[in-house]
mmCIF file of C-alpha atoms in Angstrom:
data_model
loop_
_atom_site.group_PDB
_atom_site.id
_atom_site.type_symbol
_atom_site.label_atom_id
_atom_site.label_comp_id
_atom_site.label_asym_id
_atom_site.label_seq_id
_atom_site.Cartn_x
_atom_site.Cartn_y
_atom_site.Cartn_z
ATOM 1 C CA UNK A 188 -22.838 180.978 103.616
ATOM 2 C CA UNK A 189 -19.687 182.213 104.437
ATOM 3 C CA UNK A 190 -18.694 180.264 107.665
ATOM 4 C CA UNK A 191 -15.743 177.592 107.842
ATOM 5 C CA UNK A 192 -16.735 174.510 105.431
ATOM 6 C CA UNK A 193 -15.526 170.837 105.573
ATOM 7 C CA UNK A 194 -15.952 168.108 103.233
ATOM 8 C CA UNK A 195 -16.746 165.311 103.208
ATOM 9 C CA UNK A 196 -19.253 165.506 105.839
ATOM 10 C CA UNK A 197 -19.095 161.578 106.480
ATOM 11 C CA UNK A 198 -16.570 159.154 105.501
ATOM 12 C CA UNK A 199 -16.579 155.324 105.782
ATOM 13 C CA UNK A 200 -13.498 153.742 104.693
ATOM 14 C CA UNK A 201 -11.847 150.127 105.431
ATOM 15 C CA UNK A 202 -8.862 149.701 107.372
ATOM 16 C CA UNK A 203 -5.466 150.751 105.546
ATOM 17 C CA UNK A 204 -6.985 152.923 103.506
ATOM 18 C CA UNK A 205 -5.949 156.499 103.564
ATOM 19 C CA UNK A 206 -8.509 159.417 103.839
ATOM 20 C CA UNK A 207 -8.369 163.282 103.153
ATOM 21 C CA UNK A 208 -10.621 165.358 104.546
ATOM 22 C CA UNK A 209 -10.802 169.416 103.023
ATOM 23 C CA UNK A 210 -11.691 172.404 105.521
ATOM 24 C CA UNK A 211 -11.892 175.842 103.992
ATOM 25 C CA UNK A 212 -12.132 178.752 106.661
ATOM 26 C CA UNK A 213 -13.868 181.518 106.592
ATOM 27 C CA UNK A 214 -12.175 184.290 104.715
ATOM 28 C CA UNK A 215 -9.976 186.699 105.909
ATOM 29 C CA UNK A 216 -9.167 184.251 109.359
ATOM 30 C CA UNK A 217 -5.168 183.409 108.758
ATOM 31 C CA UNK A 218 -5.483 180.994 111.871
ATOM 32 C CA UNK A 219 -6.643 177.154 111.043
ATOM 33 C CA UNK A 220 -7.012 174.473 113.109
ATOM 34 C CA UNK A 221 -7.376 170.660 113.354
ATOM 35 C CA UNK A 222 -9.207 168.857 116.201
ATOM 36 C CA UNK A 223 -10.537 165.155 116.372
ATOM 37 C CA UNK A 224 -13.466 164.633 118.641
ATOM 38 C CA UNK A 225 -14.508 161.715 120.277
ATOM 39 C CA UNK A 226 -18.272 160.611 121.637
ATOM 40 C CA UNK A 227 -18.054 162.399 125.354
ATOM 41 C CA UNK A 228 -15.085 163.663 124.980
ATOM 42 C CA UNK A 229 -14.240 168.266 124.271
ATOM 43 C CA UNK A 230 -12.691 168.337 121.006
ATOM 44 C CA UNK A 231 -8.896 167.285 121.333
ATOM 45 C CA UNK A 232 -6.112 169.631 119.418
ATOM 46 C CA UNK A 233 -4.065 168.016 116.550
ATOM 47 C CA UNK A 234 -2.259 170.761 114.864
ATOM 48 C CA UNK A 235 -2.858 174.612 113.300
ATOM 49 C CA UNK A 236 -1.711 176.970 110.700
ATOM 50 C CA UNK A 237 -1.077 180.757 111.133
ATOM 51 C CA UNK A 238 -1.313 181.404 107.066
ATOM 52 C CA UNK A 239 0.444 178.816 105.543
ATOM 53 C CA UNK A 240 2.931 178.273 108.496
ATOM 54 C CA UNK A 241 1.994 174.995 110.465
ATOM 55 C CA UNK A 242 2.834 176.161 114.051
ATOM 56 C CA UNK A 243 1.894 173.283 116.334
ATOM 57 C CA UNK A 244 1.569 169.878 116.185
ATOM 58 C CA UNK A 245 0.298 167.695 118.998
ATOM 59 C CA UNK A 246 2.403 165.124 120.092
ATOM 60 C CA UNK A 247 -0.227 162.524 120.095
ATOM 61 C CA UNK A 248 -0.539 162.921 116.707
ATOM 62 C CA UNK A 249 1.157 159.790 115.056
ATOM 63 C CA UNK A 250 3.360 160.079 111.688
ATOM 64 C CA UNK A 251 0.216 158.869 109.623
ATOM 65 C CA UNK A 252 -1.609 162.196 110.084
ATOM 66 C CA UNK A 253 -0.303 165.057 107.867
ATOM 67 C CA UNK A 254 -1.472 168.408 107.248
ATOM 68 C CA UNK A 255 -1.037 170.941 104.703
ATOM 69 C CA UNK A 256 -2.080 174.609 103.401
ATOM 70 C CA UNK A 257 -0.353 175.360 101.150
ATOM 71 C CA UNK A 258 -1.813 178.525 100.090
ATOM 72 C CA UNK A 259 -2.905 180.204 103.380
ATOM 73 C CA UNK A 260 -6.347 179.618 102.802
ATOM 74 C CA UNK A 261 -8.053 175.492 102.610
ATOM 75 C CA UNK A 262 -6.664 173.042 104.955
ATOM 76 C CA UNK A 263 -6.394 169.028 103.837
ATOM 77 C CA UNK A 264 -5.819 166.578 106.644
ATOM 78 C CA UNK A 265 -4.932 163.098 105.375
ATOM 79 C CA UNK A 266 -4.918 160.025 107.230
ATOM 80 C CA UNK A 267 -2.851 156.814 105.942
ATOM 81 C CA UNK A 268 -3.183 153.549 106.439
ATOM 82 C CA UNK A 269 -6.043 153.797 108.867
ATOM 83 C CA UNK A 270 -6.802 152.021 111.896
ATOM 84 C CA UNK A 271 -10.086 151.863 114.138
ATOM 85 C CA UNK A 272 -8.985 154.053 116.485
ATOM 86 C CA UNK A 273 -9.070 157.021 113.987
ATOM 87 C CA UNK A 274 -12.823 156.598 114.202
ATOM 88 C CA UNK A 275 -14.144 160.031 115.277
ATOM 89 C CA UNK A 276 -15.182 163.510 114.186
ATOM 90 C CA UNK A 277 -12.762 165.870 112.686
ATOM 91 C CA UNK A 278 -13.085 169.502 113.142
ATOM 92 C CA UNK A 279 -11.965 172.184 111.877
ATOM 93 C CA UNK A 280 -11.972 176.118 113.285
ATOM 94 C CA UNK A 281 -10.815 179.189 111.920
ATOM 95 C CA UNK A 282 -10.030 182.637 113.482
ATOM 96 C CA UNK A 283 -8.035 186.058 113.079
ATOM 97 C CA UNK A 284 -5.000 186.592 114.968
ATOM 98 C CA UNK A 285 -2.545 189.579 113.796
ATOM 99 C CA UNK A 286 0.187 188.334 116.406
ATOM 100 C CA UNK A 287 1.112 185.066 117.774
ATOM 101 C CA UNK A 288 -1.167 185.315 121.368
ATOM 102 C CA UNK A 289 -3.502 182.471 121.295
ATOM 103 C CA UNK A 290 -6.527 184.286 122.500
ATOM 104 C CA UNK A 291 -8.357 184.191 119.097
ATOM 105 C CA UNK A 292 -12.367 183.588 118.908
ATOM 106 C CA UNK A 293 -12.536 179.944 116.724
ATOM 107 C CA UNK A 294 -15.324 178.911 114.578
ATOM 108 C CA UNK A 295 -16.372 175.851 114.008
ATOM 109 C CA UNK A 296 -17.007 174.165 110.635
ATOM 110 C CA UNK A 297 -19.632 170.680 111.080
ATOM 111 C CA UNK A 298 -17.097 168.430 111.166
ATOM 112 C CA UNK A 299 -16.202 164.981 109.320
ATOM 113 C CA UNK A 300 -17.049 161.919 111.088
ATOM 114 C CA UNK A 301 -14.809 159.268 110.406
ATOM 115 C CA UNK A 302 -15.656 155.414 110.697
ATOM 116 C CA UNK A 303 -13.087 153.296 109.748
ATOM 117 C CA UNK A 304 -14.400 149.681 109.289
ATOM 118 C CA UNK B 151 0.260 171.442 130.768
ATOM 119 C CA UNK B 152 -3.771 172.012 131.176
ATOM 120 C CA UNK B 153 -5.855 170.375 133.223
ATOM 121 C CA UNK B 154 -9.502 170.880 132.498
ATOM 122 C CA UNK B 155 -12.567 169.997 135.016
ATOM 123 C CA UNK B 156 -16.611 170.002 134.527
ATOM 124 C CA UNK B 157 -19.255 167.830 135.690
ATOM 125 C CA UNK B 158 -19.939 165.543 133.153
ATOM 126 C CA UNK B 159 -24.164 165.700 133.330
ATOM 127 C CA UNK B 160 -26.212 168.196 135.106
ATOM 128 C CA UNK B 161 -30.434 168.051 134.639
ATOM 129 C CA UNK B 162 -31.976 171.251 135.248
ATOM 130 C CA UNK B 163 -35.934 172.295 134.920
ATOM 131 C CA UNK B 164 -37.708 174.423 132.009
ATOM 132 C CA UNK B 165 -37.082 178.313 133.206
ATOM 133 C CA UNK B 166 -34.690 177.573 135.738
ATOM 134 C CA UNK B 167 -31.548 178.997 136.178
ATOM 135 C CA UNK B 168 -28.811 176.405 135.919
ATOM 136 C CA UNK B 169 -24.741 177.116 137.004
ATOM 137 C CA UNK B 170 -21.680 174.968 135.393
ATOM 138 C CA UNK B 171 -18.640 175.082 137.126
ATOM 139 C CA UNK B 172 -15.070 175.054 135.583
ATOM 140 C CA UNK B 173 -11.613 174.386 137.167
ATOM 141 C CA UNK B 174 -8.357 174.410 135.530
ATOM 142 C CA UNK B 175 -4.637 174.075 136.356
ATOM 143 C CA UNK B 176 -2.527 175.257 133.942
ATOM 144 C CA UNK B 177 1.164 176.606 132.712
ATOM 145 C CA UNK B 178 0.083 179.808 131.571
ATOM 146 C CA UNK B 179 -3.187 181.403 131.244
ATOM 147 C CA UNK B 180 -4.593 183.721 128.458
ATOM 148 C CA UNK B 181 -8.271 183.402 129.142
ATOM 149 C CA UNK B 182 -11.597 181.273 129.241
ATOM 150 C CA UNK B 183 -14.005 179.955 126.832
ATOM 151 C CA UNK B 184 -17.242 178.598 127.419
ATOM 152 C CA UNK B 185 -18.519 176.838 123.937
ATOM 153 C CA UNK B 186 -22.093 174.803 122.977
ATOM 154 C CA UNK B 187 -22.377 172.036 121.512
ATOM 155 C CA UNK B 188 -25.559 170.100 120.129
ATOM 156 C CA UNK B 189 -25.235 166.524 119.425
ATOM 157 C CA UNK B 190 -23.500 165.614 116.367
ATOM 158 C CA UNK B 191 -23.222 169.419 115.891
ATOM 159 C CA UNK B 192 -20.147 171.494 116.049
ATOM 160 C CA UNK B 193 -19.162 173.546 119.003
ATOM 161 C CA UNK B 194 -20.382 177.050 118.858
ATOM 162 C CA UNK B 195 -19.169 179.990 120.493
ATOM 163 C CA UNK B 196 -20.791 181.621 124.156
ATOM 164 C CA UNK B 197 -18.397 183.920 125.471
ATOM 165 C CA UNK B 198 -14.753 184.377 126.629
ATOM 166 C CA UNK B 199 -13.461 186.037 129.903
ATOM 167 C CA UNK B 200 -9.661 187.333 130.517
ATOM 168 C CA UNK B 201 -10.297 188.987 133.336
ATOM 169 C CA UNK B 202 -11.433 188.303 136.652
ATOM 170 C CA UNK B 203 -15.486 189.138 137.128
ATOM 171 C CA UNK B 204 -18.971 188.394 135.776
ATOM 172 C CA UNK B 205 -19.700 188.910 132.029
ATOM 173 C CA UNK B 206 -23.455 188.691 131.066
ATOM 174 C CA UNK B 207 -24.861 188.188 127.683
ATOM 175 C CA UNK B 208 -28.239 187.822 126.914
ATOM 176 C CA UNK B 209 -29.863 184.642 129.225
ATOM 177 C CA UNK B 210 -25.776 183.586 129.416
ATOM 178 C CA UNK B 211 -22.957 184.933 131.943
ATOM 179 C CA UNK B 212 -19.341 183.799 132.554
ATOM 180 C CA UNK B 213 -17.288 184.181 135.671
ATOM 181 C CA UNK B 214 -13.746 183.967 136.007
ATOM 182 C CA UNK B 215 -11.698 184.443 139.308
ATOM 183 C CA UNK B 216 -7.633 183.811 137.791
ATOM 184 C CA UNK B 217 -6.686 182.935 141.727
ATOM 185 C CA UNK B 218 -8.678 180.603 142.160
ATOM 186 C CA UNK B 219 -8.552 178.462 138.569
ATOM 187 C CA UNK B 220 -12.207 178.676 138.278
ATOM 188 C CA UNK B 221 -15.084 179.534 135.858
ATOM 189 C CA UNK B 222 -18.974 179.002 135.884
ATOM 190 C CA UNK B 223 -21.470 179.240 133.040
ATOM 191 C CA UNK B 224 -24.649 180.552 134.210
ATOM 192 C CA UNK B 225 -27.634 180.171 131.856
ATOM 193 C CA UNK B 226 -31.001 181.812 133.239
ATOM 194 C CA UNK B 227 -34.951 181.023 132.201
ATOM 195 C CA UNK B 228 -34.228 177.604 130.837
ATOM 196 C CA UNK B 229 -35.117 176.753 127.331
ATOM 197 C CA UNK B 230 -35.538 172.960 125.854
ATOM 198 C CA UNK B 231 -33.194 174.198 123.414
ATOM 199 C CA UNK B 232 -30.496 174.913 125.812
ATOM 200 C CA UNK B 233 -29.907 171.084 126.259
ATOM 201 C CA UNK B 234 -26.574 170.934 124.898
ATOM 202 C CA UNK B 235 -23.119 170.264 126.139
ATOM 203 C CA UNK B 236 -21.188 172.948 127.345
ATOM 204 C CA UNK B 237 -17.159 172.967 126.806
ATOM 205 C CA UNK B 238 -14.764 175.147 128.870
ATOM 206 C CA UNK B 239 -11.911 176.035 127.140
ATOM 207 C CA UNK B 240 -8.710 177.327 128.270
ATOM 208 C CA UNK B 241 -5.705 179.361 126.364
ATOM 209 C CA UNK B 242 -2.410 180.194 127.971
ATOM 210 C CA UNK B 243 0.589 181.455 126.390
ATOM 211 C CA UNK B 244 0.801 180.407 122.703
ATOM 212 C CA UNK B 245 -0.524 177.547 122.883
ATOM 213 C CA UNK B 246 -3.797 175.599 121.541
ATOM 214 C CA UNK B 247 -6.812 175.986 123.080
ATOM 215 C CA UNK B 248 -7.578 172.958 125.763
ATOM 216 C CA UNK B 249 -10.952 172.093 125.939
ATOM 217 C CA UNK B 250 -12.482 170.177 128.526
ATOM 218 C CA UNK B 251 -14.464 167.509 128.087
ATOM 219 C CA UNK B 252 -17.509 169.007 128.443
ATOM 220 C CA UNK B 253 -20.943 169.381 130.676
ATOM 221 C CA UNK B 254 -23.880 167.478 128.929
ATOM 222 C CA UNK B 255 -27.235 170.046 129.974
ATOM 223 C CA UNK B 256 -30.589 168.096 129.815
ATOM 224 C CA UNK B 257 -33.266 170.412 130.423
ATOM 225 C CA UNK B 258 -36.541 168.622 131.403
ATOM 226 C CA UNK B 259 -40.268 170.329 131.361
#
């Protein structure tokens, strides 16, 4: 299968705990990107990557989300000290995008839902 | 910033043809995306417009008119399978994608 991947595909954690989540695109897509979805709701940005560059960040994303790729290629999103409110799904999408225009094609990997207890 | 707006249900029969209508306001404007999504699946993509006009694929179209900040999904001979919700997406500049909050489809026999 060569499509974008995320692990874990559920996570149940206690509140306070941190979490890290792992998205690896498909290959060859430099473009990465972080959404959190709530029930009802269209999937809500938090940040992307163009390679290993992290471009945007959203600015409702508090200071205990963080997200790295290092290498250009898997993503990790980690969430510290978590709080109810985190409870949701977390996406992930890759693309291909030679310039900076942001009128890339994304895929979808299935998501991590998120329940924090 | 973007504003995104889509009927939140819409119930259409088995082999029926069944429109969802888009508006957005927004600083900037690339193009359109119309995604599905199945419940607790993730979205998948249907088709994106840049220019103004009607863009038919298979049982799906997309219409875009740039003046007037609107888009519709059309989807003809209704499957069961085609309940879904449907997210309009917008791009402008370089910027994110802003998705709306999506159209939940039932489609009833």
């Amino acid at each position: 299968d060569t499509g974008v991947s995320q692990d874990p595909r559920h996570k149940i954690t206690k509140r306070g705990q941190n979490v890290t989540f792992r998205c690896d695109p498909i290959s060859e897509h430099n473009r990465l990107y972080w959404y959190r979805q709530t029930l009802g709701q269209g999937p809500e940005f938090l940040t992307y990557f163009q390679n290993e560059a992290q471009l945007e960040k959203s600015r409702l994303l508090s200071d205990r989300f963080s997200a790295e790729r290092p290498k250009g290629s898997f993503s990790t999103l980690e969430i510290q000290r978590t709080e109810q409110g985190d409870s949701a799904m977390y996406l992930c999408a890759s693309s291909f995008q030679p310039g900076r225009a942001s009128t890339d094609t994304q895929y979808f990997g299935p998501g991590t839902r998120l329940t924090v207890l | 910033g973007q504003n995104i707006d889509q009927p939140t249900e819409m119930t259409a029969t088995e082999g029926a043809i069944v429109q969802i209508n888009c508006t957005y306001q927004t600083s900037g404007f690339n193009g359109l995306f119309w995604y599905q999504q199945h419940a607790g699946e993730a979205p998948t993509f249907l088709s994106y417009n840049v220019l103004d006009g009607l863009e038919e694929k298979g049982r799906f179209s997309s219409f875009l008119s740039r003046s007037k900040g609107y888009s519709y999904l059309l989807l003809k001979e209704l499957q069961m399978k085609d309940s879904a919700s449907y997210l309009c997406a917008v791009t402008g500049g370089y910027q994110k994608v802003t998705f709306g909050t999506g159209t939940k489809l039932q489609v009833i026999p």
